[in-house]
XYZ file of C-alpha atoms in Angstrom:
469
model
C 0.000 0.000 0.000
C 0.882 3.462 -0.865
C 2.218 5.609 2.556
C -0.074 8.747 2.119
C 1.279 11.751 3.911
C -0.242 14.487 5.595
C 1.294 18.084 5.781
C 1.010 20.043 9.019
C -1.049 22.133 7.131
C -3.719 19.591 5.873
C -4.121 18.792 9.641
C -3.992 22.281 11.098
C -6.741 22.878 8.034
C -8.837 19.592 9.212
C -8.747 19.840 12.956
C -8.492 23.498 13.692
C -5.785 24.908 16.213
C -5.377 26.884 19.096
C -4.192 30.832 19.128
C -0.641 30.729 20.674
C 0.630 33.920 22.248
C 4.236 33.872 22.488
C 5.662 36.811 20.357
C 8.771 36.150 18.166
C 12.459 38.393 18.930
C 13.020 39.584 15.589
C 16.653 38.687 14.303
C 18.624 38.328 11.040
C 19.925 35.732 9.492
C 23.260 34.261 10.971
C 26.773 34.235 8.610
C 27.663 36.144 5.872
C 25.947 39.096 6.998
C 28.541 41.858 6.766
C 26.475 44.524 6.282
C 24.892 43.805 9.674
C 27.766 42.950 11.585
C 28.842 46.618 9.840
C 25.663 48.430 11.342
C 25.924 46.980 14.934
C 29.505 47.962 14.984
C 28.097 51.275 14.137
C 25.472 51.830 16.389
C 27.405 50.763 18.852
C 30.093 53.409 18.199
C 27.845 56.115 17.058
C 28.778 59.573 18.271
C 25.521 61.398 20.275
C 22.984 63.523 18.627
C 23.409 67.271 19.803
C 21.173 68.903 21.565
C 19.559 72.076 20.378
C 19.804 71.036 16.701
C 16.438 69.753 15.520
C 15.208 71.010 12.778
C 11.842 72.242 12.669
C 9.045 72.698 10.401
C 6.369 75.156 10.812
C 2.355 74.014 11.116
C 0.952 76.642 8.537
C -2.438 76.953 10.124
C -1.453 77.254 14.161
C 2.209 78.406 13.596
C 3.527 76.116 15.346
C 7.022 74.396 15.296
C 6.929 70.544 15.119
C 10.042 68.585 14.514
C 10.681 66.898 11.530
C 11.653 63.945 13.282
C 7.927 61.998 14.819
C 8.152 59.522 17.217
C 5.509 56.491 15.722
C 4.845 54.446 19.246
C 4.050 51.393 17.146
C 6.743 49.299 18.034
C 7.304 49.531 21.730
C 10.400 47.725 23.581
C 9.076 44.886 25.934
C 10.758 43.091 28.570
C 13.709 40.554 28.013
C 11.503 38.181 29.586
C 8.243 38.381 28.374
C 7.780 40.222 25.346
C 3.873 40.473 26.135
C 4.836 43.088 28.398
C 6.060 46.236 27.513
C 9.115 47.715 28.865
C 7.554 50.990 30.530
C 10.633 52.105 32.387
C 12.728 52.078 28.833
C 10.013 53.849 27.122
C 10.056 56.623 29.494
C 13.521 56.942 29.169
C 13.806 56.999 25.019
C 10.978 59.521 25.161
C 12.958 61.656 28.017
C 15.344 61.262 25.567
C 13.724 62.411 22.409
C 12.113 65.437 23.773
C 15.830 66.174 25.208
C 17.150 66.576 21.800
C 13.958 68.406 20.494
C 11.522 66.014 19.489
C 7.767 66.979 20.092
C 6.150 64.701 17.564
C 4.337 61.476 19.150
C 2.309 59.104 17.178
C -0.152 56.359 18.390
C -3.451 54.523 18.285
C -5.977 52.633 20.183
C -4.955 49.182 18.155
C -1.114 49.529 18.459
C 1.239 47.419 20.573
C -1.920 45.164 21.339
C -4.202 48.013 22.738
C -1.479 48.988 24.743
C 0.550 51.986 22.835
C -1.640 54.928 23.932
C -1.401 53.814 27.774
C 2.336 53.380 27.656
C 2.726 56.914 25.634
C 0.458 58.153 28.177
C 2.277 57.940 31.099
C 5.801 58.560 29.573
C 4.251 61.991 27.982
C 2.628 63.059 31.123
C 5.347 63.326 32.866
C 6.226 66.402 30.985
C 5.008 69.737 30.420
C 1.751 69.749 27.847
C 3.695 72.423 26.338
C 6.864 70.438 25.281
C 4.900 67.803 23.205
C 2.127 67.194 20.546
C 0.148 63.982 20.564
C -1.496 62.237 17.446
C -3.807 59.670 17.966
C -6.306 58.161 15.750
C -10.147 56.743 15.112
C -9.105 53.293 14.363
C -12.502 52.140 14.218
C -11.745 48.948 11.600
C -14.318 46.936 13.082
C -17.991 47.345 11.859
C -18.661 47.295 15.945
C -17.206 50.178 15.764
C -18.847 51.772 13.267
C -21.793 52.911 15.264
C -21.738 56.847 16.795
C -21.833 55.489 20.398
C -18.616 52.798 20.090
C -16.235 55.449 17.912
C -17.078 58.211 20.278
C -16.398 56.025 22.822
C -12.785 55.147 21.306
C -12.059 58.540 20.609
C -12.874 59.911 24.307
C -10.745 56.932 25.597
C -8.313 57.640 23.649
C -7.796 60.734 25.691
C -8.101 59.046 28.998
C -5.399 56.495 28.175
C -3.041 59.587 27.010
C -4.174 61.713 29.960
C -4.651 65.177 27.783
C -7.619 67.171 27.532
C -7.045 67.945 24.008
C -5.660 66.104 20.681
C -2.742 68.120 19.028
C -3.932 65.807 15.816
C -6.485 63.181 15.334
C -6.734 61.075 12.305
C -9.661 59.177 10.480
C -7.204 55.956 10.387
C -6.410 54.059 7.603
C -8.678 55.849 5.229
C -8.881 54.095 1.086
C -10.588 50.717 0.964
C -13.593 52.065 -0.282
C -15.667 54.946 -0.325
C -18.366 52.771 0.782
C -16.376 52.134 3.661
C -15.254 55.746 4.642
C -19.071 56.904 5.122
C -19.669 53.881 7.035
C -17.333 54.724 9.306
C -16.878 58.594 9.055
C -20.418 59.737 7.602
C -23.377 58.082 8.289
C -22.913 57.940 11.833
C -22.728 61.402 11.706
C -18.658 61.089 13.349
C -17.211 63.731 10.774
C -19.848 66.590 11.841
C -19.059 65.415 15.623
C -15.293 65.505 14.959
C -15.972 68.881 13.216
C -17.739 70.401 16.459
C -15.165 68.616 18.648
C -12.155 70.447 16.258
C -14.260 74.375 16.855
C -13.974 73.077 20.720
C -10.354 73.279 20.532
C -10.648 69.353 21.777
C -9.195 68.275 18.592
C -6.921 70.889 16.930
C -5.721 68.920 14.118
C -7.980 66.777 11.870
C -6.627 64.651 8.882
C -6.677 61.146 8.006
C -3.858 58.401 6.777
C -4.069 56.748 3.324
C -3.607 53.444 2.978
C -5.123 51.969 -0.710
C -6.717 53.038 -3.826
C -6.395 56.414 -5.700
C -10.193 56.851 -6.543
C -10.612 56.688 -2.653
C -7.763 59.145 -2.042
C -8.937 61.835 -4.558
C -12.818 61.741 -3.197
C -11.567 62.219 0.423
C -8.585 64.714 -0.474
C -12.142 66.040 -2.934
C -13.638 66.996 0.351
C -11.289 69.479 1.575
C -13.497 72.414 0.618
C -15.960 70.775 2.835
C -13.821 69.519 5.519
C -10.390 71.344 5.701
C -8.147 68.885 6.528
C -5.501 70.141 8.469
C -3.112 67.555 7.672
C -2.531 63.990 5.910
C -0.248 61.005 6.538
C 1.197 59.200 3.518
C 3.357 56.658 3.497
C 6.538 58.152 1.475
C 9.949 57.027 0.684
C 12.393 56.599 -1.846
C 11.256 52.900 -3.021
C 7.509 54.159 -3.009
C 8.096 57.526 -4.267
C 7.781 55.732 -8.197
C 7.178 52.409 -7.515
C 4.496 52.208 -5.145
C 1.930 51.219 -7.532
C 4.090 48.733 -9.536
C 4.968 46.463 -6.087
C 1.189 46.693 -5.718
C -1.887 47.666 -7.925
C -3.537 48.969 -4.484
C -0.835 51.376 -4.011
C -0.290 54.673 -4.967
C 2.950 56.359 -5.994
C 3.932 59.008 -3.191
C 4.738 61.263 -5.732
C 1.396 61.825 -6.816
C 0.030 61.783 -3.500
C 2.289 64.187 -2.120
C 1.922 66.308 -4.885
C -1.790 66.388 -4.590
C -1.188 67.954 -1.132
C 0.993 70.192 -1.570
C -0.605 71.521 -4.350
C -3.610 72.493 -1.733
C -1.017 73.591 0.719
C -1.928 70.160 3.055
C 1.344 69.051 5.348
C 2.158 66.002 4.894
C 2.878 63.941 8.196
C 5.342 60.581 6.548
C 5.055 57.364 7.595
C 7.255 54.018 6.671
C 10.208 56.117 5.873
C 12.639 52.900 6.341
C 9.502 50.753 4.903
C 9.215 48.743 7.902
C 13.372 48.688 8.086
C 13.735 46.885 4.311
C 15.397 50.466 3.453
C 17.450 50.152 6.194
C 18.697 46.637 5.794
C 19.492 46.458 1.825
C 21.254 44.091 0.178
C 24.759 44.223 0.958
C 26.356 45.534 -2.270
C 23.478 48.285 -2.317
C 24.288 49.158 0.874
C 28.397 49.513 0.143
C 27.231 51.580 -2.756
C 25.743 54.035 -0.530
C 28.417 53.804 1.969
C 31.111 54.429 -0.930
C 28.958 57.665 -1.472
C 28.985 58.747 2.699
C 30.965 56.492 4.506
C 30.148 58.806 7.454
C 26.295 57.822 7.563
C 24.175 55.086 8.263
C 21.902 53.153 5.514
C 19.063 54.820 7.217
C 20.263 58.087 7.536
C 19.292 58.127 3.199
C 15.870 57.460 3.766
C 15.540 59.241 6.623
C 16.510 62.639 4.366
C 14.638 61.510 1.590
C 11.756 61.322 3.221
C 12.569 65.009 5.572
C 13.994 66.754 2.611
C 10.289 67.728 0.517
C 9.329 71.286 1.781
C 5.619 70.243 2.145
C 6.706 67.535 4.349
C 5.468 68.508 8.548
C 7.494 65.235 10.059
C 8.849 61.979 9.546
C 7.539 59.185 11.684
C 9.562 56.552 13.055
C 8.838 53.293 15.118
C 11.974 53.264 17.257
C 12.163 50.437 19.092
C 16.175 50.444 20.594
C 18.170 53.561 22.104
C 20.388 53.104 19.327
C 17.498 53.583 16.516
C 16.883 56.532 18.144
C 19.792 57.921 18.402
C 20.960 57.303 14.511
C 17.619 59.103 13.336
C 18.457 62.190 15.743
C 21.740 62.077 13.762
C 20.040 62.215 10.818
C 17.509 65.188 11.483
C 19.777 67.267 14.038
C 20.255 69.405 12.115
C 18.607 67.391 8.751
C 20.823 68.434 6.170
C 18.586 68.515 2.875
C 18.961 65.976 -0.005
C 20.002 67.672 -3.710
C 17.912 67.097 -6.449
C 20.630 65.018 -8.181
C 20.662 62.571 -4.383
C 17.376 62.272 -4.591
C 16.766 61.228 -7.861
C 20.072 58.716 -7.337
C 17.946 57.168 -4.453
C 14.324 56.527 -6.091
C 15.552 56.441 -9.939
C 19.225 54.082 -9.418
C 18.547 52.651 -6.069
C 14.685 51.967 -5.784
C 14.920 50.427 -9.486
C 17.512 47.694 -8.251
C 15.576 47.156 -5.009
C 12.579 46.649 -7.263
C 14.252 44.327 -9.056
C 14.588 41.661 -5.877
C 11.115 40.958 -5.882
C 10.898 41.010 -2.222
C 7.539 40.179 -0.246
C 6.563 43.983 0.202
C 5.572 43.434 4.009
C 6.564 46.777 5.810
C 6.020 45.239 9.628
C 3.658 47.188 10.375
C 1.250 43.988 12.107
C -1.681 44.947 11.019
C -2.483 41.180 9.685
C -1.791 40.988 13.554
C -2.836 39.020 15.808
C -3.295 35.637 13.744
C -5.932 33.318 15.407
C -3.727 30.729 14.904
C -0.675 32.080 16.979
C 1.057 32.577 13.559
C 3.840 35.524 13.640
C 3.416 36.584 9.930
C 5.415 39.950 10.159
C 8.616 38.126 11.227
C 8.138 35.408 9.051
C 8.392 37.864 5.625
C 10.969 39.980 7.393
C 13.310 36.648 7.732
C 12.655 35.418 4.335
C 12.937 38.815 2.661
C 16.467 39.820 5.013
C 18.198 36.030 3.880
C 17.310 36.961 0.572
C 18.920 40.603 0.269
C 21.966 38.754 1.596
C 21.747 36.167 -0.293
C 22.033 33.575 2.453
C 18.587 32.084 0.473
C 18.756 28.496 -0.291
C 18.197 28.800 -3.977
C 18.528 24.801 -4.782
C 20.398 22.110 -5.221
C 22.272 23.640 -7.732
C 23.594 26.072 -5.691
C 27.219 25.809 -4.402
C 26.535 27.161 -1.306
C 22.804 25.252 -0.958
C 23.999 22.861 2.097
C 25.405 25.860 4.051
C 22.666 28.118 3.379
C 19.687 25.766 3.526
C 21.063 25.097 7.205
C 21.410 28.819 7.660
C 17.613 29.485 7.064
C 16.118 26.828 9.329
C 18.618 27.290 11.958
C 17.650 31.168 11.800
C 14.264 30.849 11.137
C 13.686 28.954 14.480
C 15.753 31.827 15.858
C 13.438 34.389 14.988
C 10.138 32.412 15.078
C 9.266 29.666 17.565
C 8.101 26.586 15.194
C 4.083 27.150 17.142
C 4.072 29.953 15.007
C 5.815 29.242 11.803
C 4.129 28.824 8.309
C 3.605 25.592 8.161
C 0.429 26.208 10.643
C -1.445 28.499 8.203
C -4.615 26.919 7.450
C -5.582 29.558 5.069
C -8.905 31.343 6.642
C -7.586 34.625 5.080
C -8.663 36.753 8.101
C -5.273 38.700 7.941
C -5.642 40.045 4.104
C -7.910 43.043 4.201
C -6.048 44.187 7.170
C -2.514 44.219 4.983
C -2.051 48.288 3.456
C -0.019 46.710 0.824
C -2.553 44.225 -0.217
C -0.501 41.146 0.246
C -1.714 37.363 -0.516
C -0.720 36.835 2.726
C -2.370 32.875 2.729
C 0.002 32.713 -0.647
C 3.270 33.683 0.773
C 3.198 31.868 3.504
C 1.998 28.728 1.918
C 4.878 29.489 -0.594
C 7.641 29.957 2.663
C 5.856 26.930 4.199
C 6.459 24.568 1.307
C 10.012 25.582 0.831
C 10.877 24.947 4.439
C 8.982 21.587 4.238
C 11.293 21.089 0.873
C 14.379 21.840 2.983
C 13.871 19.656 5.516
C 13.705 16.916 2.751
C 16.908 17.916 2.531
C 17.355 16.744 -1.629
C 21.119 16.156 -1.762
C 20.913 13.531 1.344
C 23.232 14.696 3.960
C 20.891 14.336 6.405
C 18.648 17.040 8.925
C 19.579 20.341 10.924
């Protein structure tokens, strides 16, 4: 009789599983990475950011100065020990730090850091004077529960308690560009937008905008309302890989050039987001990354993105999910004072540089976890960011033609249990799609990780015989 086997996924997909909770410690892949063995050496010897440098840019409608460096509290350290538990203590410290060295920016939202962000940012912030920092919060009111007046009132008044301010320097309609359909759901016909209106006369809210994530139709209807409305700011995602190519990694995104021109053209501020693209701009390929170092040896990988994205004039700040001192601190670098791109560096970065990048074909997953939290305890943000960092140095297993296959095929499932414990690899995806309309870049999520899934299961195979990791 024929031995029939069964995949973990088969079973997962006939018997169901439980949601496991354990979060993964991000890491890279282990040998041959230079360029990362480069940028810990750096960080580690990295001279301080001055204080009293910041540059500043200058809110057009209440004249006031905001740095151009945000702090996004998206990605939040947590303890050594338990990385369900965020690190309060350090938090309090990097923000000491940042508003130290001139940062007044703060970014955050009811869903981040597992419900958790605005709390933390909440009691780091109020131990400060309400005059040294702006807060931005948002109405992330995804869920149709929440699409009722009572429940997004309700979010938006806690959102206040958890930050412990009686007013919102800026408040965004979050996430706005699945569908116009789904913006008056959510916005309109529960009558939030005139009640976010009377709260902004109040002086409760003194900054209304919204952040794109999606199609163009949706953007220009919303931006379309600005006569009615008058937003006071938007947040784009902008950076040197999406400033052309946006729309050609995904047909649901838009080139940043066109958005950002459609803004400035009104005289809108732009607030940035995913500057570093969820770090992939910060951790390229190694001979992309000695090409930029051959141009500055003196700067960081990041510091280029970082002064792409601070260099427009129509740009208000950069957001940044700083998770380590040391992020921090190389960012400050890069904005204290930020020392503007030319035209000619800029076109370098997203004519030369994005096209090569585009070229890898990477999975364009920007860990931002908002596919996040799977039901089935899978940790889908540090899966891509492991497959897509052992590809840009190509540590890959690419076959069993490959000279190198043996050493890198052990490389990748020695690293990958590293970075993700096996409860919550790929191979437990049953493919119930629940984390796809939450993606902003409109990944096949299922896809991928079947894809990752089957080559692991192909690796462990182990085709050339010399037995298992």
């Amino acid at each position: 009789m024929e031995k029939k086997n069964i995949s973990r996924r088969s079973f997962l997909k006939i018997f169901g599983a439980g949601s496991v909770t354990a979060v993964a410690t991000l890491a890279g892949c282990k040998g041959g990475n230079k360029a990362g063995v480069q940028a810990a050496e750096e960080y580690k010897n990295q001279v301080e950011p001055p204080i009293g440098k910041m540059t500043y840019r200058e809110n057009p409608k209440t004249k006031e100065k905001v740095s151009v460096l945000g702090y996004g509290m998206m990605r939040l350290p947590t303890k050594v020990n338990n990385s369900d538990e965020f690190d309060q203590e350090m938090i309090n410290k990097q923000i000491d730090y940042a508003i130290e060295h001139g940062m007044n920016y703060f970014d955050t939202s009811p869903v981040y850091c597992q419900g958790k962000s605005e709390r933390c940012t909440g009691i780091a912030l109020h131990r400060h004077k309400r005059s040294e920092y702006f807060v931005a919060t948002k109405l992330s009111n995804f869920n149709r529960d929440y699409w009722a007046a009572d429940k997004a009132k309700e979010m938006y008044h806690n959102s206040m308690k958890e930050l412990q301010v009686e007013y919102l320097d800026y408040y965004l309609l979050h996430a706005v560009g699945g569908s116009m359909e789904e913006f008056k759901g959510r916005y309109v016909d529960n009558g939030m937008m005139d009640y976010l209106l009377k709260e902004r006369e109040a002086g409760r809210i003194r900054n209304l905008g919204f952040s794109f994530h999606g199609k163009q139709e949706v953007f220009d209807e919303v931006i379309a309302l600005h006569d009615k409305y008058h937003w006071d700011f938007v947040q784009i995602e902008l950076n040197y890989l999406d400033w052309d190519y946006a729309n050609e990694i995904s047909n649901n995104n838009v080139d940043a050039s066109y958005l950002y021109a459609e803004l400035y053209k009104r005289g809108i501020p732009a607030v940035i987001m995913e500057p570093l693209l969820g770090g992939r701009l910060a951790n390229l390929p190694q001979y992309l990354a000695a090409e930029l170092k051959s141009h500055a040896p003196e700067r960081s990988v990041a510091s280029w993105a970082f002064r792409y994205a601070g260099t427009p004039e129509g740009v208000l700040t950069v957001l940044s999910g700083m998770t380590y001192m040391e992020h921090l601190k190389d960012n400050l670098l890069s904005y204290c004072p930020l020392v503007p791109l030319s035209d000619d560096e800029m076109r370098y970065l997203d004519k030369e540089i994005a096209q090569k990048i585009v070229g890898l074909e990477n999975i364009p997953c920007n860990d931002c976890k908002y596919c996040m939290p799977c039901p089935y305890g899978i940790d889908i943000p540090a899966i891509f960011v492991h497959y897509n960092k052992c590809k840009n140095e190509g540590s890959l297993p690419m076959g069993v033609g490959d000279a190198e296959y043996r050493k890198h095929r052990r490389q990748y499932l020695i690293s990958l249990d590293r970075v993700v414990p096996r409860n919550r690899q790929p191979d437990h995806c049953i493919g119930c799609h629940q984390c796809e309309p939450h993606c902003p870049q409109s990944i096949r999520i299922t896809r991928e990780l079947h894809k990752i899934s089957d080559m692991i299961e192909s690796l462990k195979r182990d085709p050339l015989g010399k037995g298992t990791v």
